[in-house]
Amino acid sequence: MCSRTTNPPSPREEHGKSISTLEGMGFRAGQGLIERFTKETPSFKDELDIMKFICKEFWTNLFRKQIDNLRTNHQGTYVLQDNRFRLLTPVSNGKQYLEEAPKFLAFTCGLVRGALSNLGIDSTVTAEVSVMPACKFHIIMQKS
Amino acid sequence: MDGFESNGFTEDRCIKSGGDSVVEQICSFRNHLVKGGLQNYPLYIKTVPTENELKFHYTVHTSLDVVEEKISAVGKALVDQRELYLGLLYPTEDYKVYGYVTNTKVKFVIVVDSSNIALRDNEIRSMFRKLHNSYTDVMCNPFYNPGDLIQSKVFDNMVSGMMVQVC
């Protein structure tokens, strides 16, 4: 005999867990990818050098285009803007599916976080979509 | 030749070879970022069977300091080279130590017997290339957890092959 002592997870909790799982998968994949992509490149000079690599070569290898805009406060926060994010372009523009967009961004956030982690940088990566198919990735470097 | 000395690189990887191998030890170490500092711990070590393996491990660890030195020199733009291959770290009376660092801060160390002069720089470079390629494959294996000891047979065979070849 067994009785249920906990409530089944709410749809919202399950959704959150799925997003985390996707991000986690992206993290491990990002670690491997960055190992491959940086095999032939010379050593990076500094953090900005690494971010430029992410915006250009890394993004091109993944999505066949570069990041359109990189902004930073030079204090560890970077905003990467992709005006036509490849995983969102098949979805119709407009507000209808704006709510579903985070699902398509979670894995990529993990990719970036995993890539940076293997390069020795701890970070948090979040993404936001305001107008489809453009999106922004916010990267905050953790101070050790 | 008896005994090879190994140097450790971020991954503990020593290459063991028997008989007349020239390459004594190949090691790889990984930098691990822990709260407050970096710790070099070995991922793979292979050595030629020798009576004094401890000497190798010691040499490897001291060579890591040299590696760190070289890395920080690049960071300060004193060395414009920005190459992954670090070259001869330091010679000792018995053996030579070579270093290599990847962009992901994984370090490889190869210890070679000094008496072997036939081993040219570009041969050492190609050995590091092979190590790097194999390590990348290990990294892309989804069943491998970064930071674990490397137990891949393919990696192992590659290392063994390199050590025996260099006779």
PDB file of C-alpha atoms in Angstrom:
ATOM      1  CA  MET A   1       0.000   0.000   0.000  1.00  0.00           C
ATOM      2  CA  CYS A   2       1.303   3.362  -0.783  1.00  0.00           C
ATOM      3  CA  SER A   3      -0.224   6.754  -0.641  1.00  0.00           C
ATOM      4  CA  ARG A   4       0.658   9.830  -2.484  1.00  0.00           C
ATOM      5  CA  THR A   5       2.205  12.267  -0.075  1.00  0.00           C
ATOM      6  CA  THR A   6       3.255  14.874  -2.574  1.00  0.00           C
ATOM      7  CA  ASN A   7       1.174  16.613  -5.179  1.00  0.00           C
ATOM      8  CA  PRO A   8       1.970  15.956  -8.823  1.00  0.00           C
ATOM      9  CA  PRO A   9       4.098  18.745 -10.287  1.00  0.00           C
ATOM     10  CA  SER A  10       2.135  21.630 -11.707  1.00  0.00           C
ATOM     11  CA  PRO A  11       2.398  22.339 -15.423  1.00  0.00           C
ATOM     12  CA  ARG A  12       4.409  25.393 -14.531  1.00  0.00           C
ATOM     13  CA  GLU A  13       6.930  23.405 -12.495  1.00  0.00           C
ATOM     14  CA  GLU A  14       7.233  20.834 -15.232  1.00  0.00           C
ATOM     15  CA  HIS A  15       7.816  23.554 -17.759  1.00  0.00           C
ATOM     16  CA  GLY A  16      10.559  25.043 -15.621  1.00  0.00           C
ATOM     17  CA  LYS A  17      12.176  21.641 -15.219  1.00  0.00           C
ATOM     18  CA  SER A  18      12.079  21.038 -18.970  1.00  0.00           C
ATOM     19  CA  ILE A  19      13.760  24.352 -19.654  1.00  0.00           C
ATOM     20  CA  SER A  20      16.489  23.494 -17.114  1.00  0.00           C
ATOM     21  CA  THR A  21      16.996  20.090 -18.670  1.00  0.00           C
ATOM     22  CA  LEU A  22      17.363  21.623 -22.124  1.00  0.00           C
ATOM     23  CA  GLU A  23      19.821  24.158 -20.780  1.00  0.00           C
ATOM     24  CA  GLY A  24      21.803  21.419 -19.089  1.00  0.00           C
ATOM     25  CA  MET A  25      22.026  19.412 -22.294  1.00  0.00           C
ATOM     26  CA  GLY A  26      23.185  22.525 -24.098  1.00  0.00           C
ATOM     27  CA  PHE A  27      25.836  23.068 -21.445  1.00  0.00           C
ATOM     28  CA  ARG A  28      27.504  19.693 -21.984  1.00  0.00           C
ATOM     29  CA  ALA A  29      27.232  20.017 -25.760  1.00  0.00           C
ATOM     30  CA  GLY A  30      28.774  23.491 -25.574  1.00  0.00           C
ATOM     31  CA  GLN A  31      31.782  22.150 -23.694  1.00  0.00           C
ATOM     32  CA  GLY A  32      32.510  19.622 -26.412  1.00  0.00           C
ATOM     33  CA  LEU A  33      31.843  22.044 -29.243  1.00  0.00           C
ATOM     34  CA  ILE A  34      34.188  24.708 -27.930  1.00  0.00           C
ATOM     35  CA  GLU A  35      36.919  22.099 -27.594  1.00  0.00           C
ATOM     36  CA  ARG A  36      36.569  21.347 -31.307  1.00  0.00           C
ATOM     37  CA  PHE A  37      36.168  24.906 -32.482  1.00  0.00           C
ATOM     38  CA  THR A  38      39.215  26.207 -30.624  1.00  0.00           C
ATOM     39  CA  LYS A  39      41.535  23.408 -31.657  1.00  0.00           C
ATOM     40  CA  GLU A  40      43.260  25.392 -34.378  1.00  0.00           C
ATOM     41  CA  THR A  41      42.789  28.926 -33.092  1.00  0.00           C
ATOM     42  CA  PRO A  42      45.554  30.848 -31.298  1.00  0.00           C
ATOM     43  CA  SER A  43      45.128  31.535 -27.584  1.00  0.00           C
ATOM     44  CA  PHE A  44      42.640  34.174 -26.550  1.00  0.00           C
ATOM     45  CA  LYS A  45      44.014  37.465 -25.319  1.00  0.00           C
ATOM     46  CA  ASP A  46      41.249  38.380 -22.906  1.00  0.00           C
ATOM     47  CA  GLU A  47      37.557  38.094 -22.093  1.00  0.00           C
ATOM     48  CA  LEU A  48      36.504  40.388 -24.920  1.00  0.00           C
ATOM     49  CA  ASP A  49      38.494  38.294 -27.361  1.00  0.00           C
ATOM     50  CA  ILE A  50      36.547  35.246 -26.191  1.00  0.00           C
ATOM     51  CA  MET A  51      33.193  37.030 -26.572  1.00  0.00           C
ATOM     52  CA  LYS A  52      34.084  38.116 -30.093  1.00  0.00           C
ATOM     53  CA  PHE A  53      34.901  34.511 -30.902  1.00  0.00           C
ATOM     54  CA  ILE A  54      31.511  33.445 -29.559  1.00  0.00           C
ATOM     55  CA  CYS A  55      29.779  36.093 -31.654  1.00  0.00           C
ATOM     56  CA  LYS A  56      31.620  35.293 -34.852  1.00  0.00           C
ATOM     57  CA  GLU A  57      33.158  31.845 -35.306  1.00  0.00           C
ATOM     58  CA  PHE A  58      31.077  29.999 -32.696  1.00  0.00           C
ATOM     59  CA  TRP A  59      27.771  31.444 -33.886  1.00  0.00           C
ATOM     60  CA  THR A  60      28.700  30.925 -37.545  1.00  0.00           C
ATOM     61  CA  ASN A  61      29.578  27.285 -36.961  1.00  0.00           C
ATOM     62  CA  LEU A  62      26.244  26.729 -35.249  1.00  0.00           C
ATOM     63  CA  PHE A  63      23.821  28.965 -37.127  1.00  0.00           C
ATOM     64  CA  ARG A  64      25.699  29.958 -40.297  1.00  0.00           C
ATOM     65  CA  LYS A  65      25.499  33.590 -39.366  1.00  0.00           C
ATOM     66  CA  GLN A  66      27.153  35.880 -36.872  1.00  0.00           C
ATOM     67  CA  ILE A  67      25.688  37.721 -33.930  1.00  0.00           C
ATOM     68  CA  ASP A  68      24.421  41.041 -35.241  1.00  0.00           C
ATOM     69  CA  ASN A  69      25.264  43.202 -32.271  1.00  0.00           C
ATOM     70  CA  LEU A  70      27.479  42.858 -29.207  1.00  0.00           C
ATOM     71  CA  ARG A  71      27.236  45.282 -26.330  1.00  0.00           C
ATOM     72  CA  THR A  72      29.067  45.285 -23.038  1.00  0.00           C
ATOM     73  CA  ASN A  73      29.474  47.418 -19.982  1.00  0.00           C
ATOM     74  CA  HIS A  74      33.103  46.274 -19.780  1.00  0.00           C
ATOM     75  CA  GLN A  75      32.342  44.974 -16.327  1.00  0.00           C
ATOM     76  CA  GLY A  76      31.392  41.424 -17.135  1.00  0.00           C
ATOM     77  CA  THR A  77      27.962  41.883 -18.705  1.00  0.00           C
ATOM     78  CA  TYR A  78      27.446  41.234 -22.403  1.00  0.00           C
ATOM     79  CA  VAL A  79      24.352  41.424 -24.572  1.00  0.00           C
ATOM     80  CA  LEU A  80      24.372  39.446 -27.806  1.00  0.00           C
ATOM     81  CA  GLN A  81      21.693  40.404 -30.270  1.00  0.00           C
ATOM     82  CA  ASP A  82      20.632  38.148 -33.102  1.00  0.00           C
ATOM     83  CA  ASN A  83      18.090  39.854 -35.357  1.00  0.00           C
ATOM     84  CA  ARG A  84      17.113  36.673 -37.148  1.00  0.00           C
ATOM     85  CA  PHE A  85      17.711  33.802 -34.753  1.00  0.00           C
ATOM     86  CA  ARG A  86      17.684  30.607 -36.782  1.00  0.00           C
ATOM     87  CA  LEU A  87      15.584  28.649 -34.327  1.00  0.00           C
ATOM     88  CA  LEU A  88      12.866  31.318 -34.310  1.00  0.00           C
ATOM     89  CA  THR A  89      12.635  32.178 -38.014  1.00  0.00           C
ATOM     90  CA  PRO A  90      10.438  29.146 -38.835  1.00  0.00           C
ATOM     91  CA  VAL A  91       7.926  30.338 -36.239  1.00  0.00           C
ATOM     92  CA  SER A  92       5.558  33.009 -37.471  1.00  0.00           C
ATOM     93  CA  ASN A  93       6.351  36.571 -36.458  1.00  0.00           C
ATOM     94  CA  GLY A  94       4.025  38.570 -34.316  1.00  0.00           C
ATOM     95  CA  LYS A  95       2.870  38.158 -30.772  1.00  0.00           C
ATOM     96  CA  GLN A  96       1.074  34.845 -31.128  1.00  0.00           C
ATOM     97  CA  TYR A  97       3.955  32.561 -30.182  1.00  0.00           C
ATOM     98  CA  LEU A  98       6.019  34.965 -28.106  1.00  0.00           C
ATOM     99  CA  GLU A  99       5.256  32.916 -25.009  1.00  0.00           C
ATOM    100  CA  GLU A 100       6.630  29.730 -26.537  1.00  0.00           C
ATOM    101  CA  ALA A 101       9.898  31.336 -27.624  1.00  0.00           C
ATOM    102  CA  PRO A 102      11.909  30.568 -24.445  1.00  0.00           C
ATOM    103  CA  LYS A 103      11.694  26.850 -25.228  1.00  0.00           C
ATOM    104  CA  PHE A 104      13.683  27.469 -28.376  1.00  0.00           C
ATOM    105  CA  LEU A 105      16.323  29.482 -26.609  1.00  0.00           C
ATOM    106  CA  ALA A 106      17.118  27.294 -23.602  1.00  0.00           C
ATOM    107  CA  PHE A 107      19.449  24.870 -25.373  1.00  0.00           C
ATOM    108  CA  THR A 108      21.379  27.713 -26.974  1.00  0.00           C
ATOM    109  CA  CYS A 109      21.789  29.450 -23.611  1.00  0.00           C
ATOM    110  CA  GLY A 110      23.308  26.219 -22.353  1.00  0.00           C
ATOM    111  CA  LEU A 111      25.599  26.019 -25.373  1.00  0.00           C
ATOM    112  CA  VAL A 112      27.023  29.445 -24.628  1.00  0.00           C
ATOM    113  CA  ARG A 113      27.336  28.787 -20.910  1.00  0.00           C
ATOM    114  CA  GLY A 114      29.075  25.448 -21.540  1.00  0.00           C
ATOM    115  CA  ALA A 115      31.436  26.953 -24.082  1.00  0.00           C
ATOM    116  CA  LEU A 116      32.423  29.749 -21.698  1.00  0.00           C
ATOM    117  CA  SER A 117      32.762  27.302 -18.823  1.00  0.00           C
ATOM    118  CA  ASN A 118      35.287  25.203 -20.717  1.00  0.00           C
ATOM    119  CA  LEU A 119      37.230  28.354 -21.522  1.00  0.00           C
ATOM    120  CA  GLY A 120      37.469  29.035 -17.809  1.00  0.00           C
ATOM    121  CA  ILE A 121      34.622  31.512 -17.426  1.00  0.00           C
ATOM    122  CA  ASP A 122      31.708  30.971 -15.052  1.00  0.00           C
ATOM    123  CA  SER A 123      28.630  32.774 -16.243  1.00  0.00           C
ATOM    124  CA  THR A 124      24.872  32.933 -16.295  1.00  0.00           C
ATOM    125  CA  VAL A 125      23.194  33.113 -19.678  1.00  0.00           C
ATOM    126  CA  THR A 126      19.597  34.169 -20.171  1.00  0.00           C
ATOM    127  CA  ALA A 127      17.672  35.038 -23.293  1.00  0.00           C
ATOM    128  CA  GLU A 128      14.792  37.327 -24.065  1.00  0.00           C
ATOM    129  CA  VAL A 129      12.578  37.787 -27.069  1.00  0.00           C
ATOM    130  CA  SER A 130      10.642  40.990 -27.584  1.00  0.00           C
ATOM    131  CA  VAL A 131      10.070  40.948 -31.316  1.00  0.00           C
ATOM    132  CA  MET A 132      10.222  37.707 -33.257  1.00  0.00           C
ATOM    133  CA  PRO A 133      12.539  36.454 -34.712  1.00  0.00           C
ATOM    134  CA  ALA A 134      15.049  38.699 -32.970  1.00  0.00           C
ATOM    135  CA  CYS A 135      16.395  37.747 -29.566  1.00  0.00           C
ATOM    136  CA  LYS A 136      18.994  38.857 -27.087  1.00  0.00           C
ATOM    137  CA  PHE A 137      21.301  36.735 -24.978  1.00  0.00           C
ATOM    138  CA  HIS A 138      22.401  38.242 -21.694  1.00  0.00           C
ATOM    139  CA  ILE A 139      25.699  36.914 -20.391  1.00  0.00           C
ATOM    140  CA  ILE A 140      26.885  37.833 -16.928  1.00  0.00           C
ATOM    141  CA  MET A 141      30.353  36.710 -15.920  1.00  0.00           C
ATOM    142  CA  GLN A 142      30.651  35.499 -12.379  1.00  0.00           C
ATOM    143  CA  LYS A 143      33.451  36.951 -10.361  1.00  0.00           C
ATOM    144  CA  SER A 144      35.523  34.217  -8.706  1.00  0.00           C
TER     145      SER A 144
ATOM    146  CA  MET B   1      66.619   2.984 -21.573  1.00  0.00           C
ATOM    147  CA  ASP B   2      65.304   2.491 -18.145  1.00  0.00           C
ATOM    148  CA  GLY B   3      62.708   4.653 -16.792  1.00  0.00           C
ATOM    149  CA  PHE B   4      61.126   7.607 -18.336  1.00  0.00           C
ATOM    150  CA  GLU B   5      60.260  10.640 -16.523  1.00  0.00           C
ATOM    151  CA  SER B   6      56.971  12.192 -16.975  1.00  0.00           C
ATOM    152  CA  ASN B   7      55.763  15.604 -16.765  1.00  0.00           C
ATOM    153  CA  GLY B   8      52.260  16.272 -15.943  1.00  0.00           C
ATOM    154  CA  PHE B   9      50.029  18.379 -17.958  1.00  0.00           C
ATOM    155  CA  THR B  10      46.633  19.367 -17.023  1.00  0.00           C
ATOM    156  CA  GLU B  11      45.610  15.961 -18.001  1.00  0.00           C
ATOM    157  CA  ASP B  12      47.437  13.283 -16.384  1.00  0.00           C
ATOM    158  CA  ARG B  13      48.516  11.340 -19.230  1.00  0.00           C
ATOM    159  CA  CYS B  14      51.614   9.441 -19.176  1.00  0.00           C
ATOM    160  CA  ILE B  15      52.534   7.329 -22.046  1.00  0.00           C
ATOM    161  CA  LYS B  16      54.011   4.090 -21.154  1.00  0.00           C
ATOM    162  CA  SER B  17      56.271   2.422 -23.551  1.00  0.00           C
ATOM    163  CA  GLY B  18      58.500  -0.468 -22.983  1.00  0.00           C
ATOM    164  CA  GLY B  19      61.945  -1.266 -24.136  1.00  0.00           C
ATOM    165  CA  ASP B  20      63.812   1.390 -25.967  1.00  0.00           C
ATOM    166  CA  SER B  21      61.171   4.030 -26.145  1.00  0.00           C
ATOM    167  CA  VAL B  22      62.327   7.516 -26.031  1.00  0.00           C
ATOM    168  CA  VAL B  23      59.234   9.131 -24.735  1.00  0.00           C
ATOM    169  CA  GLU B  24      59.112   8.541 -21.069  1.00  0.00           C
ATOM    170  CA  GLN B  25      55.927  10.002 -19.998  1.00  0.00           C
ATOM    171  CA  ILE B  26      53.029  11.919 -21.366  1.00  0.00           C
ATOM    172  CA  CYS B  27      50.666  13.597 -19.033  1.00  0.00           C
ATOM    173  CA  SER B  28      47.713  15.832 -19.298  1.00  0.00           C
ATOM    174  CA  PHE B  29      46.282  17.991 -16.594  1.00  0.00           C
ATOM    175  CA  ARG B  30      43.218  20.063 -16.350  1.00  0.00           C
ATOM    176  CA  ASN B  31      42.869  23.349 -14.615  1.00  0.00           C
ATOM    177  CA  HIS B  32      39.993  23.237 -12.278  1.00  0.00           C
ATOM    178  CA  LEU B  33      38.509  26.466 -11.126  1.00  0.00           C
ATOM    179  CA  VAL B  34      37.692  26.110  -7.482  1.00  0.00           C
ATOM    180  CA  LYS B  35      36.588  28.820  -5.151  1.00  0.00           C
ATOM    181  CA  GLY B  36      39.465  31.198  -5.072  1.00  0.00           C
ATOM    182  CA  GLY B  37      42.038  29.385  -7.132  1.00  0.00           C
ATOM    183  CA  LEU B  38      43.114  27.081  -9.838  1.00  0.00           C
ATOM    184  CA  GLN B  39      44.042  23.558  -9.163  1.00  0.00           C
ATOM    185  CA  ASN B  40      45.901  21.398 -11.585  1.00  0.00           C
ATOM    186  CA  TYR B  41      44.794  17.863 -11.367  1.00  0.00           C
ATOM    187  CA  PRO B  42      45.702  15.017 -13.601  1.00  0.00           C
ATOM    188  CA  LEU B  43      43.361  13.445 -16.101  1.00  0.00           C
ATOM    189  CA  TYR B  44      45.704  10.906 -17.573  1.00  0.00           C
ATOM    190  CA  ILE B  45      49.214   9.647 -16.970  1.00  0.00           C
ATOM    191  CA  LYS B  46      51.157   7.034 -18.777  1.00  0.00           C
ATOM    192  CA  THR B  47      54.752   6.179 -18.104  1.00  0.00           C
ATOM    193  CA  VAL B  48      57.321   3.799 -19.320  1.00  0.00           C
ATOM    194  CA  PRO B  49      57.774   1.219 -16.633  1.00  0.00           C
ATOM    195  CA  THR B  50      60.671   2.334 -14.609  1.00  0.00           C
ATOM    196  CA  GLU B  51      62.103   1.834 -11.199  1.00  0.00           C
ATOM    197  CA  ASN B  52      61.699   5.422 -10.210  1.00  0.00           C
ATOM    198  CA  GLU B  53      58.333   6.571 -11.445  1.00  0.00           C
ATOM    199  CA  LEU B  54      57.955   8.955  -8.562  1.00  0.00           C
ATOM    200  CA  LYS B  55      60.745  11.049 -10.036  1.00  0.00           C
ATOM    201  CA  PHE B  56      58.593  11.480 -13.138  1.00  0.00           C
ATOM    202  CA  HIS B  57      55.595  12.597 -11.226  1.00  0.00           C
ATOM    203  CA  TYR B  58      57.703  15.112  -9.395  1.00  0.00           C
ATOM    204  CA  THR B  59      59.183  16.456 -12.611  1.00  0.00           C
ATOM    205  CA  VAL B  60      55.743  16.750 -14.091  1.00  0.00           C
ATOM    206  CA  HIS B  61      54.465  18.813 -11.221  1.00  0.00           C
ATOM    207  CA  THR B  62      57.400  21.165 -11.258  1.00  0.00           C
ATOM    208  CA  SER B  63      57.015  21.593 -14.982  1.00  0.00           C
ATOM    209  CA  LEU B  64      53.454  22.732 -14.425  1.00  0.00           C
ATOM    210  CA  ASP B  65      54.835  25.820 -12.734  1.00  0.00           C
ATOM    211  CA  VAL B  66      56.773  26.592 -15.876  1.00  0.00           C
ATOM    212  CA  VAL B  67      53.640  26.086 -17.919  1.00  0.00           C
ATOM    213  CA  GLU B  68      51.709  28.497 -15.719  1.00  0.00           C
ATOM    214  CA  GLU B  69      54.494  31.002 -16.096  1.00  0.00           C
ATOM    215  CA  LYS B  70      54.379  30.798 -19.846  1.00  0.00           C
ATOM    216  CA  ILE B  71      50.616  31.100 -19.937  1.00  0.00           C
ATOM    217  CA  SER B  72      50.571  34.233 -17.814  1.00  0.00           C
ATOM    218  CA  ALA B  73      53.310  35.727 -19.947  1.00  0.00           C
ATOM    219  CA  VAL B  74      51.053  35.416 -22.974  1.00  0.00           C
ATOM    220  CA  GLY B  75      48.221  37.050 -21.081  1.00  0.00           C
ATOM    221  CA  LYS B  76      50.337  40.075 -20.360  1.00  0.00           C
ATOM    222  CA  ALA B  77      51.097  40.420 -24.053  1.00  0.00           C
ATOM    223  CA  LEU B  78      54.778  39.988 -23.383  1.00  0.00           C
ATOM    224  CA  VAL B  79      54.829  37.061 -25.718  1.00  0.00           C
ATOM    225  CA  ASP B  80      53.034  37.795 -28.909  1.00  0.00           C
ATOM    226  CA  GLN B  81      53.188  34.239 -30.080  1.00  0.00           C
ATOM    227  CA  ARG B  82      49.809  33.041 -28.799  1.00  0.00           C
ATOM    228  CA  GLU B  83      50.692  29.586 -29.863  1.00  0.00           C
ATOM    229  CA  LEU B  84      49.393  26.499 -28.185  1.00  0.00           C
ATOM    230  CA  TYR B  85      52.715  24.690 -28.346  1.00  0.00           C
ATOM    231  CA  LEU B  86      54.950  25.853 -25.528  1.00  0.00           C
ATOM    232  CA  GLY B  87      58.088  24.101 -26.613  1.00  0.00           C
ATOM    233  CA  LEU B  88      60.858  22.941 -24.357  1.00  0.00           C
ATOM    234  CA  LEU B  89      59.908  23.861 -20.832  1.00  0.00           C
ATOM    235  CA  TYR B  90      63.224  23.189 -19.264  1.00  0.00           C
ATOM    236  CA  PRO B  91      66.018  20.756 -19.820  1.00  0.00           C
ATOM    237  CA  THR B  92      67.496  18.729 -17.067  1.00  0.00           C
ATOM    238  CA  GLU B  93      70.455  16.450 -17.077  1.00  0.00           C
ATOM    239  CA  ASP B  94      68.404  13.347 -17.798  1.00  0.00           C
ATOM    240  CA  TYR B  95      65.453  14.417 -19.845  1.00  0.00           C
ATOM    241  CA  LYS B  96      63.638  17.153 -21.673  1.00  0.00           C
ATOM    242  CA  VAL B  97      60.192  18.390 -20.872  1.00  0.00           C
ATOM    243  CA  TYR B  98      57.813  19.755 -23.489  1.00  0.00           C
ATOM    244  CA  GLY B  99      54.573  21.580 -22.881  1.00  0.00           C
ATOM    245  CA  TYR B 100      51.365  22.394 -24.712  1.00  0.00           C
ATOM    246  CA  VAL B 101      48.273  24.224 -23.557  1.00  0.00           C
ATOM    247  CA  THR B 102      44.895  24.244 -25.256  1.00  0.00           C
ATOM    248  CA  ASN B 103      42.506  27.163 -25.315  1.00  0.00           C
ATOM    249  CA  THR B 104      40.421  25.305 -22.793  1.00  0.00           C
ATOM    250  CA  LYS B 105      43.377  25.362 -20.424  1.00  0.00           C
ATOM    251  CA  VAL B 106      44.140  21.676 -20.678  1.00  0.00           C
ATOM    252  CA  LYS B 107      47.831  21.078 -20.452  1.00  0.00           C
ATOM    253  CA  PHE B 108      49.856  18.313 -21.971  1.00  0.00           C
ATOM    254  CA  VAL B 109      53.322  17.383 -20.870  1.00  0.00           C
ATOM    255  CA  ILE B 110      55.727  15.071 -22.560  1.00  0.00           C
ATOM    256  CA  VAL B 111      58.926  13.911 -20.973  1.00  0.00           C
ATOM    257  CA  VAL B 112      61.611  12.622 -23.207  1.00  0.00           C
ATOM    258  CA  ASP B 113      64.940  11.086 -22.489  1.00  0.00           C
ATOM    259  CA  SER B 114      67.689  13.608 -23.072  1.00  0.00           C
ATOM    260  CA  SER B 115      69.947  11.187 -24.827  1.00  0.00           C
ATOM    261  CA  ASN B 116      67.600  11.007 -27.765  1.00  0.00           C
ATOM    262  CA  ILE B 117      68.597  13.809 -30.072  1.00  0.00           C
ATOM    263  CA  ALA B 118      66.865  12.321 -33.064  1.00  0.00           C
ATOM    264  CA  LEU B 119      63.482  13.553 -31.862  1.00  0.00           C
ATOM    265  CA  ARG B 120      62.899  16.794 -33.719  1.00  0.00           C
ATOM    266  CA  ASP B 121      60.765  19.704 -32.687  1.00  0.00           C
ATOM    267  CA  ASN B 122      58.188  19.126 -35.389  1.00  0.00           C
ATOM    268  CA  GLU B 123      57.835  15.514 -34.296  1.00  0.00           C
ATOM    269  CA  ILE B 124      57.052  16.656 -30.778  1.00  0.00           C
ATOM    270  CA  ARG B 125      54.593  19.157 -32.219  1.00  0.00           C
ATOM    271  CA  SER B 126      52.824  16.427 -34.149  1.00  0.00           C
ATOM    272  CA  MET B 127      52.626  14.316 -31.012  1.00  0.00           C
ATOM    273  CA  PHE B 128      50.900  17.171 -29.241  1.00  0.00           C
ATOM    274  CA  ARG B 129      48.568  17.573 -32.221  1.00  0.00           C
ATOM    275  CA  LYS B 130      47.570  13.941 -31.931  1.00  0.00           C
ATOM    276  CA  LEU B 131      47.074  14.286 -28.193  1.00  0.00           C
ATOM    277  CA  HIS B 132      44.930  17.358 -28.684  1.00  0.00           C
ATOM    278  CA  ASN B 133      42.824  15.705 -31.385  1.00  0.00           C
ATOM    279  CA  SER B 134      42.250  12.620 -29.251  1.00  0.00           C
ATOM    280  CA  TYR B 135      41.430  14.706 -26.222  1.00  0.00           C
ATOM    281  CA  THR B 136      38.861  16.638 -28.257  1.00  0.00           C
ATOM    282  CA  ASP B 137      37.250  13.354 -29.227  1.00  0.00           C
ATOM    283  CA  VAL B 138      37.141  12.307 -25.570  1.00  0.00           C
ATOM    284  CA  MET B 139      35.556  15.631 -24.688  1.00  0.00           C
ATOM    285  CA  CYS B 140      32.833  15.195 -27.304  1.00  0.00           C
ATOM    286  CA  ASN B 141      31.902  11.772 -25.952  1.00  0.00           C
ATOM    287  CA  PRO B 142      28.607  12.393 -24.163  1.00  0.00           C
ATOM    288  CA  PHE B 143      29.362   9.634 -21.681  1.00  0.00           C
ATOM    289  CA  TYR B 144      32.536  11.342 -20.560  1.00  0.00           C
ATOM    290  CA  ASN B 145      32.230  13.779 -17.662  1.00  0.00           C
ATOM    291  CA  PRO B 146      34.686  16.637 -17.988  1.00  0.00           C
ATOM    292  CA  GLY B 147      37.189  16.352 -15.197  1.00  0.00           C
ATOM    293  CA  ASP B 148      37.057  12.597 -14.870  1.00  0.00           C
ATOM    294  CA  LEU B 149      40.065  10.446 -15.442  1.00  0.00           C
ATOM    295  CA  ILE B 150      40.368   9.514 -19.070  1.00  0.00           C
ATOM    296  CA  GLN B 151      39.670   5.856 -19.562  1.00  0.00           C
ATOM    297  CA  SER B 152      39.057   5.778 -23.277  1.00  0.00           C
ATOM    298  CA  LYS B 153      40.724   2.831 -24.970  1.00  0.00           C
ATOM    299  CA  VAL B 154      41.106   4.781 -28.178  1.00  0.00           C
ATOM    300  CA  PHE B 155      42.979   7.500 -26.331  1.00  0.00           C
ATOM    301  CA  ASP B 156      45.074   4.922 -24.543  1.00  0.00           C
ATOM    302  CA  ASN B 157      45.976   3.116 -27.743  1.00  0.00           C
ATOM    303  CA  MET B 158      46.902   6.359 -29.426  1.00  0.00           C
ATOM    304  CA  VAL B 159      49.248   7.230 -26.591  1.00  0.00           C
ATOM    305  CA  SER B 160      50.778   3.772 -26.528  1.00  0.00           C
ATOM    306  CA  GLY B 161      51.260   3.932 -30.246  1.00  0.00           C
ATOM    307  CA  MET B 162      53.048   7.239 -29.944  1.00  0.00           C
ATOM    308  CA  MET B 163      55.364   6.059 -27.248  1.00  0.00           C
ATOM    309  CA  VAL B 164      56.375   2.901 -29.022  1.00  0.00           C
ATOM    310  CA  GLN B 165      56.779   4.701 -32.315  1.00  0.00           C
ATOM    311  CA  VAL B 166      59.284   7.107 -30.944  1.00  0.00           C
ATOM    312  CA  CYS B 167      62.078   4.609 -30.686  1.00  0.00           C
TER     313      CYS B 167
END
